[in-house]
Coordinates of C-alpha atoms and ligand atoms in Angstrom, one line a residue:
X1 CA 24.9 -22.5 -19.4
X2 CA 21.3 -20.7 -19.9
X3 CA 18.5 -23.2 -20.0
X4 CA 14.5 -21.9 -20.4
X5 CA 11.9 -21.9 -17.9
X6 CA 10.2 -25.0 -19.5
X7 CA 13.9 -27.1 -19.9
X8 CA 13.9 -26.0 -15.9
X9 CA 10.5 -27.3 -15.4
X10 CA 10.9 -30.3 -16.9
X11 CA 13.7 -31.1 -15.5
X12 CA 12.2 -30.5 -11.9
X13 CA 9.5 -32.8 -12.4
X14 CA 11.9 -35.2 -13.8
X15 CA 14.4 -35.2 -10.6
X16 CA 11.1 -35.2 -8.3
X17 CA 9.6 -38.3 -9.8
X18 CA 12.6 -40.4 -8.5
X19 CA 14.0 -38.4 -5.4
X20 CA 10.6 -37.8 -3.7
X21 CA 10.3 -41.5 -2.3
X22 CA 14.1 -40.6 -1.2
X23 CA 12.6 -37.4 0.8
X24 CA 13.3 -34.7 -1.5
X25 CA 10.9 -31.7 -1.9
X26 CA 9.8 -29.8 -4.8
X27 CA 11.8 -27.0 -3.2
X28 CA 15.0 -29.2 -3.3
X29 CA 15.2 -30.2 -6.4
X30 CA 14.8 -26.7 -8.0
X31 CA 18.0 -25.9 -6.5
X32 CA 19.8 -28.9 -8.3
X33 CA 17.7 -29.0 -11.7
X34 CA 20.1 -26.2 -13.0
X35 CA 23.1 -28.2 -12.2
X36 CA 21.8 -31.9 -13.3
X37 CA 20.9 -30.3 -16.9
X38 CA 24.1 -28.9 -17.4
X39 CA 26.2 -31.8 -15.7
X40 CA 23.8 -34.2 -18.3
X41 CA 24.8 -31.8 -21.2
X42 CA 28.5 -31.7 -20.9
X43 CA 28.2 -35.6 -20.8
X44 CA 26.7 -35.7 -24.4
X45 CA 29.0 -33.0 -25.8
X46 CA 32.2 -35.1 -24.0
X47 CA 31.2 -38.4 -24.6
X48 CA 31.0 -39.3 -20.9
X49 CA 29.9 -41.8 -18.7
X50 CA 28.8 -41.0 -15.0
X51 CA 29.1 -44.2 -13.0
X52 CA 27.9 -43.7 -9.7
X53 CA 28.5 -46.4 -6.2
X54 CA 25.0 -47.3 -4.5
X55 CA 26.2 -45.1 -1.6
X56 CA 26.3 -41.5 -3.8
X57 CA 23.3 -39.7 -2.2
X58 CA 20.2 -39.6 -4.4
X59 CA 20.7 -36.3 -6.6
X60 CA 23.8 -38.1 -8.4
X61 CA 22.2 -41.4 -8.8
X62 CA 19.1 -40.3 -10.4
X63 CA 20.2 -37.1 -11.5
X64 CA 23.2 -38.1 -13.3
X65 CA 24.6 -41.0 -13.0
X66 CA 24.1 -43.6 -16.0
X67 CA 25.4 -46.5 -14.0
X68 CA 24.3 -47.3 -10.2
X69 CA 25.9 -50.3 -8.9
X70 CA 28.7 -52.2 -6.3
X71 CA 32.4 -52.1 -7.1
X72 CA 32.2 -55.3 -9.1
X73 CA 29.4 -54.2 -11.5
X74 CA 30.8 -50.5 -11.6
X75 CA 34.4 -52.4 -12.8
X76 CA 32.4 -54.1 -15.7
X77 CA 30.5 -51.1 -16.6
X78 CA 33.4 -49.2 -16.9
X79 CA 35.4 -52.2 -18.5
X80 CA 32.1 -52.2 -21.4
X81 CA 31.6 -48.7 -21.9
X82 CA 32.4 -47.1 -25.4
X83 CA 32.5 -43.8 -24.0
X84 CA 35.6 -42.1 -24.6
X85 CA 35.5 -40.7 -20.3
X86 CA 34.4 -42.3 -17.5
X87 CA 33.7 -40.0 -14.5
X88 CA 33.5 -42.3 -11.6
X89 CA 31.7 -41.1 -8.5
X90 CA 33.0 -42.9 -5.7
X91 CA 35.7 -43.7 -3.3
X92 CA 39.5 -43.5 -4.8
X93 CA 40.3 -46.9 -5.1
X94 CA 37.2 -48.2 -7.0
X95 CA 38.1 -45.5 -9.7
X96 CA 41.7 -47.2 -9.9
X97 CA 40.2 -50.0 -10.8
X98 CA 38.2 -48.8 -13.5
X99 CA 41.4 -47.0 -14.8
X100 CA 42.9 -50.2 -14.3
X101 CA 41.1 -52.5 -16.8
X102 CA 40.4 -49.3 -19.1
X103 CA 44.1 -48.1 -18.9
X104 CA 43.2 -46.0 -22.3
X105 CA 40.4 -44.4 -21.3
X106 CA 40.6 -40.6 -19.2
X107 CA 38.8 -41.4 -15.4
X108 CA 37.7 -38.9 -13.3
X109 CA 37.1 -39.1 -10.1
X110 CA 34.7 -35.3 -9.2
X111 CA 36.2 -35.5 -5.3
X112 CA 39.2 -37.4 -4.2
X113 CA 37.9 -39.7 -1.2
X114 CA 39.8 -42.4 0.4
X115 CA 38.2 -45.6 2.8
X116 CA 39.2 -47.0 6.1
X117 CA 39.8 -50.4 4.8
X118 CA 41.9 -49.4 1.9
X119 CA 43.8 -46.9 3.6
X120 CA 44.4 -49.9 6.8
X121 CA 47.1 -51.4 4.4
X122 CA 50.2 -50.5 2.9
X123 CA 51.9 -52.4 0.2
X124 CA 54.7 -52.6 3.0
X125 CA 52.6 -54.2 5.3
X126 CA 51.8 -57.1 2.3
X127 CA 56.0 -57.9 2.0
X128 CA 56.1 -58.3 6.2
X129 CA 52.9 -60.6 5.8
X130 CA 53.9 -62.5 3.0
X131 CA 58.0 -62.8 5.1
X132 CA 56.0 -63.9 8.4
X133 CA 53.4 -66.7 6.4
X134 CA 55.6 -67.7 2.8
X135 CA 53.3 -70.6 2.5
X136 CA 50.7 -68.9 2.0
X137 CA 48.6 -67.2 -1.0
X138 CA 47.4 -63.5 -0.4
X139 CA 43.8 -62.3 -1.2
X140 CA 43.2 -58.8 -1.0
X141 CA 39.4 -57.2 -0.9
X142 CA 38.3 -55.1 -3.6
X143 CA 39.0 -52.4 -0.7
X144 CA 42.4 -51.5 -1.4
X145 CA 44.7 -49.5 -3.4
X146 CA 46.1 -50.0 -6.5
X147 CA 49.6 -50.5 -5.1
X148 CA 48.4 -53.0 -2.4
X149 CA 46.7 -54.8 -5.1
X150 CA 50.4 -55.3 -6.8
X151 CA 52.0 -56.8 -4.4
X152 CA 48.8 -59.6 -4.1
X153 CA 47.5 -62.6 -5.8
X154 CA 44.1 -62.1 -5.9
X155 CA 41.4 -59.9 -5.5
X156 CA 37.9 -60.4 -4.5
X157 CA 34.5 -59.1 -3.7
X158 CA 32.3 -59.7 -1.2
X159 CA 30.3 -62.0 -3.3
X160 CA 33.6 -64.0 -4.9
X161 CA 35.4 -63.8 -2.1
X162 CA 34.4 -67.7 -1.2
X163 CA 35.1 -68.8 -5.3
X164 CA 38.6 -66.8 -4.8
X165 CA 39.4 -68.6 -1.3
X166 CA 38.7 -72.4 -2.7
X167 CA 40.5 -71.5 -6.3
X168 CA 43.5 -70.2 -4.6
X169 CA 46.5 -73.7 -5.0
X170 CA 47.4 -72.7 -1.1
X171 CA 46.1 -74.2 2.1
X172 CA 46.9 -71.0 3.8
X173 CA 45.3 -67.6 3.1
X174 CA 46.6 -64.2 4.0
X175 CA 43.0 -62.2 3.4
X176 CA 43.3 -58.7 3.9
X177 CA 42.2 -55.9 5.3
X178 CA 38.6 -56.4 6.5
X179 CA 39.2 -58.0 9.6
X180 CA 35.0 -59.0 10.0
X181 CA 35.3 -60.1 6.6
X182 CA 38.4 -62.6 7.4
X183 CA 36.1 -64.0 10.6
X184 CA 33.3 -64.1 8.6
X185 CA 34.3 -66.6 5.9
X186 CA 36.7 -68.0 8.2
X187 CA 34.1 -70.5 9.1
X188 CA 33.4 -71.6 5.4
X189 CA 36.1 -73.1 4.2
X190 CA 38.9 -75.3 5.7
X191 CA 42.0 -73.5 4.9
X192 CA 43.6 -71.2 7.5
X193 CA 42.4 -67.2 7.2
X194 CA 45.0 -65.3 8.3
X195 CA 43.1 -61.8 9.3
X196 CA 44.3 -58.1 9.4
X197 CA 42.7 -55.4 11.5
X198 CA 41.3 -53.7 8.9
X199 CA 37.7 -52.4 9.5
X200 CA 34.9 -50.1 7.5
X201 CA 34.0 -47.2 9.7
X202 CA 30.3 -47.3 8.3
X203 CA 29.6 -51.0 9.0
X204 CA 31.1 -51.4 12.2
X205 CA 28.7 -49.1 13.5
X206 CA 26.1 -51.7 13.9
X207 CA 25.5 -53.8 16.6
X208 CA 23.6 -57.1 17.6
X209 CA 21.5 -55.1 20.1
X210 CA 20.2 -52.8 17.2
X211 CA 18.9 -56.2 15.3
X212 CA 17.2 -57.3 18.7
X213 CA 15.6 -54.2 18.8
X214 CA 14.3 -53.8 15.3
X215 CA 13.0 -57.6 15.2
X216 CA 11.6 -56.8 18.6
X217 CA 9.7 -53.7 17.1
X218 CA 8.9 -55.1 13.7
X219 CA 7.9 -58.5 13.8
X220 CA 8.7 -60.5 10.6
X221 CA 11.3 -58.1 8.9
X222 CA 14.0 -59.4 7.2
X223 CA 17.3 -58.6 8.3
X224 CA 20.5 -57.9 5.4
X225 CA 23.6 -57.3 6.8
X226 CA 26.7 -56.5 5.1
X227 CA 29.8 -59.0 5.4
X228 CA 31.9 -55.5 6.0
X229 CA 29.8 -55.9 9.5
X230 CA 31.1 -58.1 12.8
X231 CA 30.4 -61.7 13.3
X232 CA 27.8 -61.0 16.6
X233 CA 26.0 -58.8 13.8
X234 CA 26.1 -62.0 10.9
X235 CA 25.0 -64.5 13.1
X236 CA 21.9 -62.7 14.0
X237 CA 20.9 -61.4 10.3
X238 CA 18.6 -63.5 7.6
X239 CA 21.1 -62.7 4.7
X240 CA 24.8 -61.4 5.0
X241 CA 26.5 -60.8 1.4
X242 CA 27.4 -57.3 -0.6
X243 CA 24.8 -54.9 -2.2
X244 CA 23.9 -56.9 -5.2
X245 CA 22.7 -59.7 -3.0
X246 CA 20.9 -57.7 -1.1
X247 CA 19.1 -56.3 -4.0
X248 CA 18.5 -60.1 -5.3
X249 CA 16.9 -60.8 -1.5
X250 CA 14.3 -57.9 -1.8
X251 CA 13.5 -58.8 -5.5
X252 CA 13.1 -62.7 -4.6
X253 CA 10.9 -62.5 -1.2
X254 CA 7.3 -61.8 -0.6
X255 CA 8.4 -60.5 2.3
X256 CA 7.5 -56.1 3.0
X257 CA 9.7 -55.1 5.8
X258 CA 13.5 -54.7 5.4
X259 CA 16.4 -53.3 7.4
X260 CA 19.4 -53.0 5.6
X261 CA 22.1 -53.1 7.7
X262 CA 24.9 -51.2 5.9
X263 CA 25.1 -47.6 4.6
X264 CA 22.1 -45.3 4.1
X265 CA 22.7 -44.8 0.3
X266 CA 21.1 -48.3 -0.2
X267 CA 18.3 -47.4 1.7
X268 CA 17.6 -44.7 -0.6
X269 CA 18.0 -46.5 -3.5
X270 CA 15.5 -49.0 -1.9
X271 CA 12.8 -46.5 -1.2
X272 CA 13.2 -45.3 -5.0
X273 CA 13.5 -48.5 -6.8
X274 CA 10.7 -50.8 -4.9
X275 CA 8.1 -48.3 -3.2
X276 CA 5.7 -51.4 -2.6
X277 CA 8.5 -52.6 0.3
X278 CA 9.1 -50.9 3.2
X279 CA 12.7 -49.8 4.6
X280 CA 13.0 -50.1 8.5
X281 CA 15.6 -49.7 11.5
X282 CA 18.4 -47.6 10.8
X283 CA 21.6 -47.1 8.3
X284 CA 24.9 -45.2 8.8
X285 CA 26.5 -42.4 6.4
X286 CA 29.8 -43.2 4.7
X287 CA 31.8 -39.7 4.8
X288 CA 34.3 -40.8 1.9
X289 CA 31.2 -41.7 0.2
X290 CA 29.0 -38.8 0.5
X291 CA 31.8 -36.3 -0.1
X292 CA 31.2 -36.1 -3.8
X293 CA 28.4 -33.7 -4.6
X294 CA 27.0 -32.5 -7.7
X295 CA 29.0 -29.5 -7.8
X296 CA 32.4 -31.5 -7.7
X297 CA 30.9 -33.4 -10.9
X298 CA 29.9 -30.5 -12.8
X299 CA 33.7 -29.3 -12.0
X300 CA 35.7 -31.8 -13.5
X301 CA 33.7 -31.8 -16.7
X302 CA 34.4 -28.7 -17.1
X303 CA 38.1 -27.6 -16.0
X304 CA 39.1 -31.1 -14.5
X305 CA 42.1 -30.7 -12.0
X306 CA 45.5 -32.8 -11.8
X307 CA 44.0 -34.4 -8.6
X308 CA 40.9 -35.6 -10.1
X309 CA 42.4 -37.5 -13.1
X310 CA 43.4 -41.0 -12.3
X311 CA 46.9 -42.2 -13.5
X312 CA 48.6 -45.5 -12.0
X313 CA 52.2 -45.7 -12.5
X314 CA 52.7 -48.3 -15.3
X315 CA 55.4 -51.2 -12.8
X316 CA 51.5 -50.8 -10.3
X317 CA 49.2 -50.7 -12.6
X318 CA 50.3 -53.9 -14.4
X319 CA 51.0 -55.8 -11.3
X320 CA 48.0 -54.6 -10.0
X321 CA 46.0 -55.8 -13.5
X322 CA 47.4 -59.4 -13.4
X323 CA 45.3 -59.4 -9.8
X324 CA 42.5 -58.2 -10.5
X325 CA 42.5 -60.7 -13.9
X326 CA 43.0 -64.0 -11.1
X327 CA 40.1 -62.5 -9.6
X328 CA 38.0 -62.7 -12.6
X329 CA 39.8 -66.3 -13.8
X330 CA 39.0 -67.7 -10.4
X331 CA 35.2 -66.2 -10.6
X332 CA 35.0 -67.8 -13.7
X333 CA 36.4 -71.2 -13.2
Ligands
SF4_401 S1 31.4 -47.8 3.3 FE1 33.2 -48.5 4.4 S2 34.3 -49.8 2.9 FE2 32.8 -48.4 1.7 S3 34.0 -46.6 1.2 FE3 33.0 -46.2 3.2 S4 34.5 -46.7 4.7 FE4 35.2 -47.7 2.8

């Protein structure tokens, strides 16, 4: 596709307006400007959606992407959309779940990336739980595959996972994979978490010595962990929750000074969304995550391959729909 110098220009100062507070440079985005014009072309002319995870790097979500958000909103965003094709630009699994409550609609996902936590579980592994605990009800995370889904009750988030626990009729809960999520609520709720050894590679990076340091060197910041992170990390933190919450912290405090303990792509989004905070300590790279580039998206608009379209095999995907509906009747209730 041939676009004029001023389309090119335009364009530039377009991408530089949002991705300079990220650390981009003139220079940087005249290499991409090319490649978000075309990529926000084939969109109109295809009737496409772009619906991109917090953790995409910053030339996606403010280049592209039409919705930014955590697998919960992303699933309603694509669940809403009246675009005939959703390209999803995230990990595998959240893209079977948009496929999943949109089971007409074509989903693309540009780079086929899998997760520690979803890949920690088999639907095998569910059976041998379910044989060993047959009292009790199984809650998955929204971390997992489409065929673990199937064989599970319930799905959950990391901001329903508490509304999922208390609705399920069981005393005894089987909640899998995260195994720092299952410690984490554990001491919420009465009923028995049984745990797997799940873990996110990203959030299990931090440690409680790393929030010593950074309240040490910036007195007064606010701490926000993820609940994907360990319990000595939670207990030391001002907020623990998903992404969402940690957006609705920021937006609700007077506070200035944040560290976001959880993966660098919400940093980013920070620094571009609310310039009048400040974003300190450090973050850690998801490589599922940051696998997708702008390349891969511009590919599978144009000449998509077998491996980027996602298809569920109908005895799943129905098995795996009737889960992630309890999620949303429990959420609801
Ligand atoms: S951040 Fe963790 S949970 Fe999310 S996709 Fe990466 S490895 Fe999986």
């Amino acid at each position: 596709m041939k676009f004029t110098e001023e389309q090119l220009q335009n364009e530039e100062l377009r991408l530089l307006e949002k991705l300079e507070a990220a650390g981009w440079s003139a220079a940087d985005v005249k290499v991409i400007a090319p490649l978000t014009l075309e990529i926000n072309q084939l969109k109109k002319e295809q009737d496409a959606i772009i619906l991109a995870h917090s953790y995409q790097t910053p030339d996606i979500v403010y280049g592209v992407a039409d919705f930014i958000g955590d697998s919960y909103g992303l699933s309603i965003a694509a669940k809403s959309t009246k675009a005939s094709k959703i390209i999803f630009c995230s990990v595998h699994f959240m893209a079977e779940t948009a496929k999943l409550l949109n089971p007409e609609k074509e989903v693309l996902v540009p780079s086929v990336a899998g997760c520690s936590l979803a890949e920690s579980i088999t639907p095998e592994d569910i059976k041998e739980l379910r044989k060993q605990h047959p009292n009790a009800g199984v809650v998955c995370y929204v971390n997992t595959t489409a065929a673990t889904k199937a064989e599970c009750d319930s799905s959950c988030t990391s901001s329903n996972v508490m509304k999922v626990i208390e609705g399920m009729p069981q005393d005894e809960i089987i909640f899998v994979p995260d195994e720092f999520m299952a410690k984490n609520v554990q001491p919420l709720t009465d009923k028995k978490i049984i745990g797997w050894q799940g873990r996110c590679i990203v959030h299990e990076e931090f440690s409680p010595e790393t929030v010593d340091e950074v309240r040490e060197m910036y007195p007064g910041v606010k701490i926000l962990a993820h609940t994907e992170c360990s319990p000595a990390v939670i207990e030391k933190v001002d907020m623990a929750g998903g992404t969402k919450d940690m957006i609705e912290y920021i937006d609700n405090s007077k506070d200035e000074q944040f560290m976001l303990v959880t993966e660098c792509g919400m940093v980013d989004r920070m620094k571009v969304e609310k310039p009048e905070k400040k974003m300190v300590g450090s973050c850690a790279m998801c490589p599922f995550m940051k696998k997708i580039m702008l390349k891969d998206v511009l590919q599978s608009l144009k000449e998509p391959r077998e491996d980027q379209k996602v298809n569920i095999p109908a005895d799943i995907a129905n098995k795996a729909r009737a889960n992630l509906e309890k999620m949303i009747e429990l959420t609801e209730k």
